[in-house]
Short mmCIF file of C-alpha atoms in Angstrom, two decimals:
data_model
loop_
_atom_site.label_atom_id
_atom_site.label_comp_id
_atom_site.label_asym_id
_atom_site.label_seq_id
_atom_site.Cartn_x
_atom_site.Cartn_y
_atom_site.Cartn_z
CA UNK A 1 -65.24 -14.34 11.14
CA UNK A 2 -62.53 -13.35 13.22
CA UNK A 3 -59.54 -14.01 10.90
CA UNK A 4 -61.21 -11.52 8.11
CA UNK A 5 -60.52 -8.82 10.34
CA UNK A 6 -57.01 -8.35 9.75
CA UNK A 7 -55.64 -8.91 6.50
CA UNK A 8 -52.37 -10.22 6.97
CA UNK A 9 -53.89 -12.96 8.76
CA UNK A 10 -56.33 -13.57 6.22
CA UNK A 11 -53.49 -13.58 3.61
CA UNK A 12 -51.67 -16.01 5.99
CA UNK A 13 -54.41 -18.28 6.24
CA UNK A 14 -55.20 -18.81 2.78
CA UNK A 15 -51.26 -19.26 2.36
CA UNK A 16 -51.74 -21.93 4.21
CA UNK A 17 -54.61 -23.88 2.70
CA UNK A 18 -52.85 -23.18 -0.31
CA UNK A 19 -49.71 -25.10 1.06
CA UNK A 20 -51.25 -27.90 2.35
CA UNK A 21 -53.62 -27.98 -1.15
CA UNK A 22 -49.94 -28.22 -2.97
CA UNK A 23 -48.34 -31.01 -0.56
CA UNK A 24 -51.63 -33.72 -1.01
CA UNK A 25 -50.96 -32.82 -4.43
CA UNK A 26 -53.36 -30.34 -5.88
CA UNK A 27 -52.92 -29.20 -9.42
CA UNK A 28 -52.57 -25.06 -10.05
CA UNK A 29 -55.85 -25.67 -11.91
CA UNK A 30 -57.85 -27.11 -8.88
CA UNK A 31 -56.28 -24.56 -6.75
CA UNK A 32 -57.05 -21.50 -8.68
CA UNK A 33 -60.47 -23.44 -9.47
CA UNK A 34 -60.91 -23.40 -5.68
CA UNK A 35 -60.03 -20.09 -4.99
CA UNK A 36 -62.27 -18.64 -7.55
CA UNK A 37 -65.40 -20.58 -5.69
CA UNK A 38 -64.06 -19.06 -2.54
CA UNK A 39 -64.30 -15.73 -3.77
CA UNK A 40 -67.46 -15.69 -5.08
CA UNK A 41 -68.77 -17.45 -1.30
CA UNK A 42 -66.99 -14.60 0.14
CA UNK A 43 -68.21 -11.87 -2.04
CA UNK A 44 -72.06 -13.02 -1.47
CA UNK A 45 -71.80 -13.78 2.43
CA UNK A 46 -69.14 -12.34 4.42
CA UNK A 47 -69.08 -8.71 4.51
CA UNK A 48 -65.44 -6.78 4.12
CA UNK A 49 -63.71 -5.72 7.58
CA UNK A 50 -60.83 -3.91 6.08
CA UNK A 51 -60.17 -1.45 3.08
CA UNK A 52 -57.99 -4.20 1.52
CA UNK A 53 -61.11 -6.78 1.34
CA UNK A 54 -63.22 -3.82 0.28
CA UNK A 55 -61.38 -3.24 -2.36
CA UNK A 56 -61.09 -7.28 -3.50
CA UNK A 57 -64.92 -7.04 -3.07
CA UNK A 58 -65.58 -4.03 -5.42
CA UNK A 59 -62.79 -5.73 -8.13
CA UNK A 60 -65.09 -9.23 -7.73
CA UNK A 61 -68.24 -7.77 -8.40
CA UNK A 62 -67.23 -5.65 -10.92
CA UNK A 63 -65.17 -8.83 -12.89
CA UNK A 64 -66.92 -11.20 -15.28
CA UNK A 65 -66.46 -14.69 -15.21
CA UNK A 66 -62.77 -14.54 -16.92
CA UNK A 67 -61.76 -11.38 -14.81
CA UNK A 68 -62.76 -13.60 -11.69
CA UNK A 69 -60.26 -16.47 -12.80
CA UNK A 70 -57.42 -14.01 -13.20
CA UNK A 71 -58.39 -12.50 -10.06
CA UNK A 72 -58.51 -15.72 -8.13
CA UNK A 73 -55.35 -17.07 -9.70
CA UNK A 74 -53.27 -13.49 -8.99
CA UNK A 75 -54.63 -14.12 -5.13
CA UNK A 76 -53.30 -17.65 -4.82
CA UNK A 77 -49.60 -16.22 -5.92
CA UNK A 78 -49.66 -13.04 -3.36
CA UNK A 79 -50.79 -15.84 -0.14
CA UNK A 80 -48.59 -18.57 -1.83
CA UNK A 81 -44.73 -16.65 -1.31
#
């Protein structure tokens, strides 16, 4: 994947989806819900390309269940500014 090579496109990306999740009207819930899921996709198939998604990696594996939420929710507010 070509945009997981740099990370401020990455973060720029997923600021993105979560815009256009917030103007059809997406809840915070679903959002985070959604963002959790897509951290735990990315975590078991797409390997890191920087030392920033490294680093998001090692934090996701090493997180339980509730440690994944907070991480998915404090994700969605650095992309969504």
């Amino acid at each position: 994947m070509e945009i997981m090579e740099n990370w401020h496109d990455w973060k720029k990306t997923l600021g993105k989806a979560v815009d256009l999740g917030e103007t059809v009207g997406m809840s915070e819930k679903t959002i985070n819900d959604l963002s959790e899921k897509v951290g735990t996709y990315l975590s078991n198939h797409v390997q890191p390309h920087n030392d920033e998604e490294k680093l998001l990696k090692d934090m996701w594996d090493a997180a339980d269940e509730e440690d994944r939420k907070v991480l998915a929710k404090i994700v969605v507010k650095i992309v969504d500014k």
